[in-house]
């Protein structure tokens, strides 16, 4: 029974992931997100339903358009798989629990993770985080805090303050650097991370995001020799939003807070 439930949750998340692909590709382009059939970007062929089955269509077609045989971006299955895993993570984190409140926690956490997937994909493509995504995530994180308040009867004021505190931290770097170190979108994203995690885990997620970002930069320099390659060089803009979300996930899934990091560093 558990396997069926897990599979169903994963399929649900993959379907949402397929929709997130549409959102990421059509947002702010003038194209309708909710209307219009998907088409091949190379030949313009309108895709049939069996070409739109999450994950499987990509695999069965060998990662190519059925019409013109042009390559299909790996973004599609990556986001669909991420959607499935996000739904599973939300389910395992929130359920089984306290009845309707547990279901609400699952729905809100899943929505937050879906928004973070969209933010990651959009930021990687366009080097910007739309306000609609970051403010939507902040609203969902605040609602999640409200559900936990209803479940426990106690409002976590420290967690309530964590959102503005992390926003102020990133906002300071944006202000003093005039946007060269951090984007304002990163500060807006930090608002939801603080409300979702609280101050201790939120600070830990920030540290983890800096560390993962630094590790990526060093790996890129060593492996790809980016000093001499075109496209990605030392002056290339690398979005920080995805690393913030990686830090969030590490802190959430492994329950890492600032005390855990300090204990690790003291070893």
JSON list of C-alpha atoms in Angstrom, two decimals, residues 40 55 57 79 118 147 202 267:
[
{"chain": "A", "resi": 40, "resn": "UNK", "atom": "CA", "xyz": [8.34, 21.78, -30.60]},
{"chain": "A", "resi": 55, "resn": "UNK", "atom": "CA", "xyz": [9.38, 11.68, -17.99]},
{"chain": "A", "resi": 57, "resn": "UNK", "atom": "CA", "xyz": [7.71, 10.64, -23.35]},
{"chain": "A", "resi": 79, "resn": "UNK", "atom": "CA", "xyz": [11.93, 19.46, -13.65]},
{"chain": "A", "resi": 118, "resn": "UNK", "atom": "CA", "xyz": [10.34, 27.12, -10.88]},
{"chain": "A", "resi": 147, "resn": "UNK", "atom": "CA", "xyz": [-0.90, 26.19, 9.95]},
{"chain": "A", "resi": 202, "resn": "UNK", "atom": "CA", "xyz": [17.61, 29.68, 8.10]},
{"chain": "A", "resi": 267, "resn": "UNK", "atom": "CA", "xyz": [35.15, 18.78, 15.56]}
]
